CSV table of C-alpha atoms in Angstrom, one decimal:
chain,number,residue,atom,x,y,z
A,19,MET,CA,-147.9,13.9,69.0
A,20,LYS,CA,-147.2,11.4,66.2
A,21,MET,CA,-147.6,14.1,63.6
A,22,LEU,CA,-145.2,16.3,65.5
A,23,LEU,CA,-142.6,13.5,65.7
A,24,THR,CA,-143.0,13.0,61.9
A,25,ILE,CA,-142.7,16.6,61.0
A,26,THR,CA,-139.8,17.5,63.3
A,27,PRO,CA,-137.1,15.4,61.4
A,28,ILE,CA,-138.3,16.9,58.1
A,29,LEU,CA,-137.9,20.4,59.4
A,30,VAL,CA,-134.5,19.7,60.9
A,31,PHE,CA,-133.3,18.1,57.6
A,32,SER,CA,-134.7,21.0,55.6
A,33,CYS,CA,-133.1,23.6,57.8
A,34,GLY,CA,-129.8,21.7,57.7
A,35,ALA,CA,-129.9,21.5,53.9
A,36,ALA,CA,-130.6,25.2,53.7
A,37,LEU,CA,-127.7,26.1,56.1
A,38,ALA,CA,-125.4,23.8,54.1
A,39,ALA,CA,-126.4,25.5,50.9
A,40,GLU,CA,-125.7,28.9,52.4
A,41,ALA,CA,-122.3,27.6,53.6
A,42,ASP,CA,-121.4,26.9,50.0
A,43,ILE,CA,-122.0,30.5,49.0
A,44,PRO,CA,-118.8,32.5,49.5
A,45,GLU,CA,-119.0,35.8,51.3
A,46,ALA,CA,-119.3,38.8,49.0
A,47,GLU,CA,-115.9,40.4,48.5
A,48,SER,CA,-115.8,44.2,48.5
A,49,TRP,CA,-112.4,44.3,46.7
A,50,SER,CA,-109.7,42.0,45.4
A,51,LEU,CA,-106.2,41.9,44.1
A,52,HIS,CA,-104.8,39.0,42.0
A,53,GLY,CA,-101.7,38.7,39.9
A,54,GLN,CA,-100.0,36.5,37.3
A,55,PHE,CA,-96.7,36.1,35.6
A,56,THR,CA,-96.1,34.1,32.4
A,57,LEU,CA,-92.9,33.4,30.4
A,58,VAL,CA,-93.1,31.6,27.1
A,59,GLU,CA,-89.9,30.5,25.3
A,60,GLN,CA,-90.3,29.0,21.8
A,61,TYR,CA,-87.7,27.6,19.3
A,62,HIS,CA,-87.8,26.1,15.9
A,63,PRO,CA,-84.9,24.4,14.1
A,64,SER,CA,-84.2,25.3,10.5
A,65,PHE,CA,-86.6,24.1,7.8
A,66,SER,CA,-86.8,24.0,4.0
A,67,SER,CA,-87.4,27.4,2.3
A,68,PRO,CA,-86.4,28.0,-1.3
A,69,TYR,CA,-87.5,31.7,-0.9
A,70,ARG,CA,-88.9,34.1,1.7
A,71,GLY,CA,-90.8,37.4,1.8
A,72,ALA,CA,-91.3,40.3,4.1
A,73,ASN,CA,-93.8,38.4,6.3
A,74,SER,CA,-92.2,35.0,6.2
A,75,LEU,CA,-91.3,32.8,9.1
A,76,ASP,CA,-87.5,32.8,9.3
A,77,PRO,CA,-86.3,29.5,7.9
A,78,GLY,CA,-83.2,29.4,10.1
A,79,ALA,CA,-83.0,28.1,13.6
A,80,ARG,CA,-84.7,30.7,15.7
A,81,GLY,CA,-85.8,31.2,19.3
A,82,ASN,CA,-87.8,34.0,21.0
A,83,GLU,CA,-89.4,34.6,24.4
A,84,THR,CA,-92.2,36.7,25.8
A,85,THR,CA,-93.0,37.7,29.4
A,86,ASP,CA,-95.9,39.4,30.9
A,87,ALA,CA,-97.0,40.3,34.5
A,88,THR,CA,-100.5,41.4,35.2
A,89,LEU,CA,-102.3,42.9,38.2
A,90,TYR,CA,-106.0,42.2,38.5
A,91,ALA,CA,-107.7,44.8,40.7
A,92,GLY,CA,-111.4,44.8,41.4
A,93,VAL,CA,-113.8,46.7,43.6
A,94,ARG,CA,-117.5,46.4,44.3
A,95,LEU,CA,-119.1,49.9,43.9
A,96,TRP,CA,-122.5,48.8,45.1
A,97,PRO,CA,-124.5,45.6,45.0
A,98,GLY,CA,-124.4,44.2,41.5
A,99,MET,CA,-121.8,46.8,40.2
A,100,GLU,CA,-118.1,46.1,40.0
A,101,PHE,CA,-115.1,47.8,38.4
A,102,TYR,CA,-111.9,46.1,37.3
A,103,ALA,CA,-108.5,47.4,36.1
A,104,ASN,CA,-105.6,45.3,34.7
A,105,PRO,CA,-102.3,47.1,34.3
A,106,GLU,CA,-99.7,44.8,32.6
A,107,ILE,CA,-95.9,44.8,32.0
A,108,ASP,CA,-94.9,43.1,28.7
A,109,GLN,CA,-91.6,42.3,27.1
A,110,GLY,CA,-90.3,40.2,24.2
A,111,PHE,CA,-91.0,39.0,20.7
A,112,GLY,CA,-92.9,36.2,19.0
A,113,LEU,CA,-91.0,34.1,16.5
A,114,SER,CA,-90.0,36.2,13.5
A,115,ASN,CA,-91.7,39.2,15.1
A,116,THR,CA,-95.0,37.4,15.2
A,117,LEU,CA,-95.1,36.8,11.4
A,118,GLY,CA,-95.1,33.8,9.0
A,119,VAL,CA,-97.9,31.6,10.3
A,120,ALA,CA,-101.6,32.4,10.1
A,121,GLY,CA,-102.2,30.1,13.1
A,122,PHE,CA,-99.4,31.7,15.0
A,123,PRO,CA,-97.7,29.4,17.5
A,124,SER,CA,-98.0,31.6,20.6
A,125,ALA,CA,-101.1,33.6,21.7
A,126,GLU,CA,-98.9,35.1,24.3
A,127,ALA,CA,-97.0,36.9,21.6
A,128,TYR,CA,-98.5,40.2,20.6
A,129,LYS,CA,-98.2,41.9,17.2
A,130,VAL,CA,-96.1,44.5,19.0
A,131,GLY,CA,-92.7,43.3,20.3
A,132,GLU,CA,-90.3,45.2,22.5
A,133,SER,CA,-86.9,44.3,23.9
A,134,GLU,CA,-87.4,46.4,27.0
A,135,PRO,CA,-90.3,46.0,29.5
A,136,TYR,CA,-93.2,48.4,29.1
A,137,ILE,CA,-96.4,49.0,31.0
A,138,ARG,CA,-99.9,49.5,29.6
A,139,LEU,CA,-103.5,49.3,30.8
A,140,ASP,CA,-105.1,46.2,29.1
A,141,ARG,CA,-108.5,46.4,30.8
A,142,ALA,CA,-110.6,48.9,32.7
A,143,PHE,CA,-114.2,48.0,32.7
A,144,PHE,CA,-117.5,48.0,34.7
A,145,ARG,CA,-119.7,45.0,35.2
A,146,GLN,CA,-123.3,45.2,36.3
A,147,THR,CA,-125.3,42.1,37.2
A,148,PHE,CA,-129.1,42.0,37.4
A,149,ASN,CA,-130.4,38.9,39.3
A,150,LEU,CA,-133.6,37.5,37.6
A,151,GLY,CA,-134.3,34.6,39.9
A,152,GLY,CA,-133.6,30.9,40.1
A,153,GLU,CA,-131.2,29.0,42.3
A,154,THR,CA,-128.5,31.1,44.0
A,155,GLN,CA,-125.1,30.1,42.6
A,156,PRO,CA,-121.7,30.7,44.1
A,157,LEU,CA,-119.1,33.0,42.4
A,158,GLU,CA,-115.6,31.9,43.4
A,159,ALA,CA,-113.0,34.6,43.9
A,160,ALA,CA,-110.7,34.8,40.9
A,161,ALA,CA,-108.9,37.2,38.6
A,162,ASN,CA,-111.5,39.8,37.5
A,163,GLN,CA,-114.2,38.1,39.5
A,164,LEU,CA,-115.2,39.2,43.0
A,165,GLY,CA,-116.3,36.3,45.2
A,166,GLY,CA,-120.0,36.2,46.0
A,167,SER,CA,-123.1,34.9,44.4
A,168,ARG,CA,-125.8,35.5,41.7
A,169,THR,CA,-129.0,33.8,40.7
A,170,ALA,CA,-129.0,31.2,37.9
A,171,ASP,CA,-131.1,33.5,35.7
A,172,ASN,CA,-129.4,36.9,35.2
A,173,ILE,CA,-128.3,39.7,32.9
A,174,VAL,CA,-124.7,40.9,33.0
A,175,ILE,CA,-123.6,44.1,31.2
A,176,THR,CA,-119.9,44.8,30.7
A,177,ALA,CA,-118.6,48.1,29.4
A,178,GLY,CA,-115.2,49.7,29.0
A,179,LYS,CA,-111.9,48.4,27.8
A,180,PHE,CA,-111.4,44.6,27.6
A,181,SER,CA,-111.0,41.8,25.1
A,182,VAL,CA,-113.9,40.6,22.9
A,183,THR,CA,-112.8,37.1,23.7
A,184,ASP,CA,-113.1,37.7,27.4
A,185,ILE,CA,-116.8,37.2,26.8
A,186,PHE,CA,-117.3,35.7,23.3
A,187,ASP,CA,-115.9,32.4,21.8
A,188,ALA,CA,-114.9,31.0,25.2
A,189,ASN,CA,-114.2,27.3,25.6
A,190,THR,CA,-113.4,25.3,28.7
A,191,TYR,CA,-110.6,23.3,27.1
A,192,ALA,CA,-109.0,25.7,24.7
A,193,HIS,CA,-109.1,29.4,25.4
A,194,ASP,CA,-106.3,30.5,27.8
A,195,PRO,CA,-102.8,30.5,26.3
A,196,ARG,CA,-101.4,31.0,29.8
A,197,LYS,CA,-102.8,27.6,31.0
A,198,ASP,CA,-103.8,25.4,28.0
A,199,PHE,CA,-103.0,25.5,24.3
A,200,LEU,CA,-100.8,28.2,22.8
A,201,ASN,CA,-101.7,28.4,19.1
A,202,TRP,CA,-103.8,31.4,18.0
A,203,THR,CA,-106.3,29.3,16.0
A,204,VAL,CA,-106.7,26.7,18.7
A,205,VAL,CA,-107.5,29.0,21.6
A,206,ASP,CA,-109.8,31.2,19.4
A,207,SER,CA,-111.8,30.6,16.2
A,208,GLY,CA,-109.4,31.3,13.3
A,209,ALA,CA,-111.9,33.1,11.1
A,210,PHE,CA,-113.4,35.2,14.0
A,211,ASP,CA,-111.9,38.6,13.0
A,212,TYR,CA,-112.6,40.1,16.4
A,213,ALA,CA,-112.2,43.8,17.2
A,214,ALA,CA,-108.8,44.6,18.9
A,215,ASP,CA,-105.8,46.8,18.9
A,216,ALA,CA,-102.4,45.2,18.2
A,217,TRP,CA,-102.4,43.8,21.8
A,218,GLY,CA,-105.9,42.2,21.5
A,219,TYR,CA,-108.1,44.7,23.4
A,220,SER,CA,-110.9,47.1,22.5
A,221,TYR,CA,-113.4,49.6,23.9
A,222,GLY,CA,-117.0,48.5,23.8
A,223,ALA,CA,-120.0,47.0,25.7
A,224,ALA,CA,-121.6,43.6,25.9
A,225,ALA,CA,-124.8,42.2,27.4
A,226,GLU,CA,-125.3,38.6,28.4
A,227,TRP,CA,-128.8,37.2,29.2
A,228,THR,CA,-128.8,33.8,30.9
A,229,GLN,CA,-131.9,31.7,31.5
A,230,SER,CA,-132.1,28.0,32.4
A,231,TRP,CA,-130.1,26.1,29.7
A,232,TRP,CA,-129.3,29.0,27.4
A,233,THR,CA,-127.4,32.3,27.1
A,234,LEU,CA,-127.6,35.1,24.6
A,235,ARG,CA,-124.8,37.6,24.2
A,236,ALA,CA,-124.4,40.7,22.1
A,237,GLY,CA,-121.8,43.4,21.9
A,238,VAL,CA,-120.4,46.4,20.0
A,239,PHE,CA,-116.7,47.3,19.9
A,240,ASP,CA,-114.3,49.8,18.4
A,241,LEU,CA,-112.1,48.6,15.5
A,242,SER,CA,-108.6,49.8,14.8
A,243,ARG,CA,-108.0,52.9,12.7
A,244,LYS,CA,-106.5,50.7,10.1
A,245,PRO,CA,-105.9,46.9,10.0
A,246,ASN,CA,-103.6,45.6,12.6
A,247,ASP,CA,-103.0,49.1,14.1
A,248,LYS,CA,-102.0,50.0,17.6
A,249,ALA,CA,-104.7,52.7,17.9
A,250,LEU,CA,-108.5,52.3,18.0
A,251,VAL,CA,-111.1,54.5,16.5
A,252,ARG,CA,-113.0,56.0,19.4
A,253,GLY,CA,-116.7,56.6,19.3
A,254,PHE,CA,-117.5,53.6,17.0
A,255,GLY,CA,-116.8,55.4,13.8
A,256,GLN,CA,-115.4,51.9,12.8
A,257,TYR,CA,-117.0,49.1,14.8
A,258,GLU,CA,-117.8,45.5,15.1
A,259,LEU,CA,-121.2,43.9,16.0
A,260,VAL,CA,-121.1,40.4,17.5
A,261,VAL,CA,-123.9,38.1,18.7
A,262,GLU,CA,-123.5,34.7,20.3
A,263,ALA,CA,-126.1,32.0,21.3
A,264,GLU,CA,-125.1,29.3,23.7
A,265,GLU,CA,-127.0,26.2,24.7
A,266,ARG,CA,-126.0,23.9,27.6
A,267,HIS,CA,-126.9,20.2,27.7
A,268,GLN,CA,-126.0,16.9,29.2
A,269,LEU,CA,-124.9,13.9,27.0
A,270,MET,CA,-124.8,10.6,28.8
A,271,GLY,CA,-124.9,12.5,32.1
A,272,ARG,CA,-121.9,14.7,31.1
A,273,ASP,CA,-122.0,18.5,30.7
A,274,GLY,CA,-121.6,20.1,27.2
A,275,LYS,CA,-122.1,23.4,25.4
A,276,VAL,CA,-122.7,24.5,21.8
A,277,LYS,CA,-122.2,28.1,20.8
A,278,LEU,CA,-123.0,29.9,17.5
A,279,LEU,CA,-121.4,33.3,16.9
A,280,VAL,CA,-121.9,35.8,14.1
A,281,PHE,CA,-120.0,39.1,13.6
A,282,GLN,CA,-119.9,42.0,11.2
A,283,ASN,CA,-117.1,44.6,10.9
A,284,HIS,CA,-117.8,48.1,9.6
A,285,ALA,CA,-114.6,49.9,8.5
A,286,ASN,CA,-112.4,51.2,5.8
A,287,MET,CA,-111.0,48.0,4.3
A,288,GLY,CA,-109.5,46.8,1.0
A,289,SER,CA,-110.8,44.2,-1.4
A,290,TYR,CA,-108.2,41.7,-2.5
A,291,GLY,CA,-109.6,41.7,-6.0
A,292,ASP,CA,-109.4,45.5,-6.3
A,293,ALA,CA,-105.8,45.5,-5.0
A,294,VAL,CA,-104.8,42.8,-7.6
A,295,ARG,CA,-106.5,44.7,-10.5
A,296,ALA,CA,-105.0,48.0,-9.4
A,297,ALA,CA,-101.5,46.5,-9.3
A,298,ALA,CA,-102.0,44.9,-12.8
A,299,LEU,CA,-102.5,48.4,-14.2
A,300,THR,CA,-99.3,49.8,-12.7
A,301,GLY,CA,-97.2,46.7,-12.8
A,302,GLY,CA,-96.6,47.0,-9.1
A,303,VAL,CA,-97.3,44.7,-6.1
A,304,PRO,CA,-100.9,44.6,-4.8
A,305,ASP,CA,-101.6,46.5,-1.6
A,306,THR,CA,-105.0,46.5,0.1
A,307,GLY,CA,-104.0,49.8,1.7
A,308,ASP,CA,-104.3,51.5,-1.7
A,309,VAL,CA,-107.9,50.5,-2.3
A,310,ARG,CA,-109.6,50.9,1.1
A,311,ARG,CA,-113.1,52.2,1.3
A,312,TYR,CA,-115.9,51.9,3.9
A,313,ALA,CA,-117.4,48.4,3.7
A,314,THR,CA,-118.6,45.5,5.8
A,315,ARG,CA,-117.1,42.1,6.5
A,316,ALA,CA,-119.0,39.3,8.2
A,317,GLY,CA,-118.4,35.8,9.5
A,318,PHE,CA,-119.5,33.1,11.9
A,319,ALA,CA,-118.0,30.7,14.4
A,320,LEU,CA,-119.3,27.4,15.8
A,321,ASN,CA,-117.8,26.4,19.1
A,322,ALA,CA,-118.6,23.1,21.0
A,323,GLU,CA,-117.3,21.4,24.1
A,324,GLN,CA,-118.3,18.1,25.7
A,325,GLN,CA,-117.1,16.4,28.9
A,326,MET,CA,-116.5,12.8,28.1
A,327,GLY,CA,-115.4,11.5,31.5
A,328,ASP,CA,-114.5,12.8,35.0
A,329,ASP,CA,-111.1,13.9,33.8
A,330,TRP,CA,-111.3,14.5,30.1
A,331,GLY,CA,-113.3,16.3,27.4
A,332,LEU,CA,-113.4,17.2,23.7
A,333,PHE,CA,-113.8,20.5,21.8
A,334,LEU,CA,-114.4,21.7,18.3
A,335,ARG,CA,-114.4,25.0,16.5
A,336,ALA,CA,-115.4,25.8,12.9
A,337,SER,CA,-115.4,29.3,11.5
A,338,ALA,CA,-115.6,31.2,8.2
A,339,ASN,CA,-115.7,34.8,7.0
A,340,ASP,CA,-116.0,36.9,3.9
A,341,GLY,CA,-112.8,36.1,2.1
A,342,SER,CA,-113.1,38.8,-0.6
A,343,LYS,CA,-111.7,41.6,1.8
A,344,GLU,CA,-108.6,41.9,3.9
A,345,ALA,CA,-108.4,40.5,7.4
A,346,TYR,CA,-108.8,43.5,9.7
A,347,GLU,CA,-107.8,42.6,13.2
A,348,PHE,CA,-106.9,39.0,14.0
A,349,THR,CA,-105.2,36.9,11.4
A,350,ASP,CA,-105.2,35.9,7.7
A,351,VAL,CA,-107.8,33.0,7.9
A,352,ASN,CA,-111.0,32.7,5.9
A,353,LYS,CA,-112.0,29.2,7.0
A,354,SER,CA,-110.8,27.2,10.0
A,355,LEU,CA,-111.5,23.9,11.7
A,356,SER,CA,-110.0,22.8,15.0
A,357,VAL,CA,-110.6,19.7,17.1
A,358,GLY,CA,-108.9,18.5,20.3
A,359,ALA,CA,-109.0,16.9,23.6
A,360,SER,CA,-108.0,17.9,27.1
A,361,LEU,CA,-107.1,15.4,30.0
A,362,THR,CA,-106.3,16.0,33.6
A,363,GLY,CA,-103.7,13.8,35.3
A,364,THR,CA,-106.1,12.1,37.8
A,365,SER,CA,-105.5,8.6,36.4
A,366,TRP,CA,-101.8,8.8,37.1
A,367,GLY,CA,-102.0,10.6,40.4
A,368,ARG,CA,-101.4,14.1,39.1
A,369,ASP,CA,-104.9,15.6,39.3
A,370,LYS,CA,-103.5,19.2,39.0
A,371,ASP,CA,-101.7,18.4,35.7
A,372,THR,CA,-103.3,18.8,32.3
A,373,ALA,CA,-102.4,17.4,28.9
A,374,GLY,CA,-103.9,18.5,25.6
A,375,LEU,CA,-103.8,17.5,21.9
A,376,ALA,CA,-105.4,19.5,19.1
A,377,GLY,CA,-105.3,19.8,15.3
A,378,VAL,CA,-106.3,22.7,13.2
A,379,VAL,CA,-106.7,23.4,9.4
A,380,ASN,CA,-106.7,27.0,8.2
A,381,MET,CA,-107.7,28.0,4.7
A,382,LEU,CA,-107.9,31.0,2.4
A,383,ASN,CA,-110.5,31.8,-0.3
A,384,ALA,CA,-109.5,32.3,-3.9
A,385,ASP,CA,-109.3,36.2,-3.8
A,386,ALA,CA,-106.9,36.0,-0.8
A,387,ARG,CA,-104.8,33.4,-2.5
A,388,ASP,CA,-104.4,35.5,-5.7
A,389,TYR,CA,-103.4,38.5,-3.6
A,390,LEU,CA,-100.7,36.6,-1.8
A,391,ALA,CA,-99.5,34.9,-5.0
A,392,ALA,CA,-99.0,38.3,-6.6
A,393,GLY,CA,-96.8,39.4,-3.7
A,394,GLY,CA,-99.3,41.1,-1.4
A,395,LEU,CA,-98.9,41.1,2.4
A,396,GLY,CA,-101.5,40.2,5.0
A,397,ILE,CA,-101.5,40.8,8.7
A,398,LEU,CA,-99.2,37.9,9.5
A,399,VAL,CA,-98.4,36.2,6.1
A,400,GLY,CA,-96.8,37.1,2.8
A,401,ASP,CA,-93.9,35.1,1.3
A,402,GLY,CA,-93.7,37.2,-1.9
A,403,ARG,CA,-95.2,34.3,-3.9
A,404,LEU,CA,-97.5,31.4,-3.1
A,405,SER,CA,-97.8,27.7,-3.9
A,406,TYR,CA,-101.1,27.3,-2.0
A,407,SER,CA,-102.1,24.6,0.4
A,408,SER,CA,-104.1,24.7,3.6
A,409,GLU,CA,-102.1,25.4,6.7
A,410,ARG,CA,-102.2,22.4,9.0
A,411,ILE,CA,-101.1,22.5,12.6
A,412,LEU,CA,-100.8,19.8,15.3
A,413,GLU,CA,-100.3,20.9,18.9
A,414,ALA,CA,-99.6,18.9,22.1
A,415,TYR,CA,-98.8,20.1,25.6
A,416,TYR,CA,-98.3,18.9,29.1
A,417,SER,CA,-98.8,21.3,32.0
A,418,ALA,CA,-97.3,20.1,35.3
A,419,ALA,CA,-98.3,21.7,38.6
A,420,LEU,CA,-95.1,22.4,40.5
A,421,TRP,CA,-96.7,24.1,43.5
A,422,THR,CA,-100.1,25.6,44.1
A,423,GLY,CA,-100.5,28.3,41.5
A,424,ILE,CA,-97.3,27.5,39.7
A,425,ASN,CA,-97.2,25.5,36.4
A,426,LEU,CA,-94.5,24.5,34.0
A,427,THR,CA,-95.7,23.5,30.5
A,428,LEU,CA,-93.9,21.7,27.6
A,429,ASP,CA,-95.5,22.4,24.2
A,430,TYR,CA,-94.9,21.0,20.7
A,431,GLN,CA,-96.4,22.2,17.4
A,432,PHE,CA,-96.0,20.8,13.9
A,433,VAL,CA,-96.8,23.4,11.3
A,434,ALA,CA,-97.2,22.1,7.7
A,435,ASN,CA,-97.4,24.7,4.9
A,436,PRO,CA,-96.7,27.8,7.1
A,437,ALA,CA,-98.5,30.8,5.6
A,438,TYR,CA,-100.4,28.5,3.2
A,439,ASN,CA,-97.2,27.8,1.2
A,440,ARG,CA,-96.3,24.2,0.5
A,441,ASP,CA,-92.9,25.3,-0.9
A,442,ARG,CA,-91.9,26.1,2.7
A,443,GLY,CA,-91.6,24.0,5.8
A,444,PRO,CA,-92.7,22.1,7.7
A,445,ALA,CA,-91.7,23.8,10.9
A,446,ASN,CA,-91.4,22.1,14.3
A,447,VAL,CA,-91.9,24.5,17.1
A,448,LEU,CA,-90.9,23.6,20.7
A,449,GLY,CA,-92.2,25.6,23.6
A,450,LEU,CA,-91.6,26.0,27.3
A,451,ARG,CA,-94.1,28.0,29.5
A,452,PHE,CA,-93.8,29.1,33.1
A,453,HIS,CA,-97.0,30.4,34.7
A,454,ALA,CA,-97.5,31.7,38.3
A,455,GLU,CA,-100.7,33.0,39.9
A,456,ILE,CA,-101.1,35.0,43.1
């Protein structure tokens, strides 16, 4: 009897704990619909500019806006298999038609601008999850994520049309220009020349293997037909290979992550040196489009984040690539270093608000400098001549939660040496962002 009285509370407690754990696991959704709308308005006053080129930031006072509305539709085909589609309506232009700064001030601005709204399918992909054991973890319902659960150890395979940065180079504090920082080289590693069409998406497949404290990721993706093109090469005739290793840890009882990513692009691309030498023979302006041949271009990115308190954390990204060949997809950066902090408004009674501060330094290798100095044009930069200095950017933002799912953000960026040119600038960029989620 005494033993029974001893065991009974233990059994009751164990059953209660198990039921509580099950209660924390959301019911598996069979389908879902989510939506978002984002408007970004940016403006810069006039700045010093003794000259300008075809790809320069306009030195006059200038303002531009972009808007996008996205539908996130998902369906569970069978246990473990999901399909998602994201049609989107876009409209607007980035500052100077998204030209003139390698670390461009708005990642909501595509390289394709239109004055009238247009619709396109950004994503259409399958996701298969294989549970390998371990603790059952909840998956909260969100855009492109059906509510449900999976085990701590798992393999996830994604295939179809999506963004490389949906899976690779993610960071809790700096990765979503609709919610946190806006600058291209703050939300992504500047020298990570990831496969993408002019809107930032590609066809490909990725596998993620998660065990305990680590995750390995690998993927292959189509590259554009030519650098910065609207159209992709189908069938991996030109492609990118990318691998990322992630470790998770605790420092002073706080969660942190460190990721190391390497990539290699295989495509027809031009050498800066070849373009400069060819132009010297003809007396013309160097153009990498004249000297393209099938080649490879590789690089790496280090990405770290560390929670420092209940309401704030730090992040760092460092990246570099082969600077002898032209940038293919992302932007004209050979080396980049960014650091920053993110803080929620808990301490002043606004726990849904977020503030952020970041600094980034972007650099070019010697071959790229010589090419731009001779009048060559890159993806985003090209002033016709060059008095080189590293591009240095400071960004600060405050995102205020107006209502549930609706945020208004004030953003400021200081851009020294835009497009690596100390003869021009600095530019002060003011931004206003409205974001709503359904």
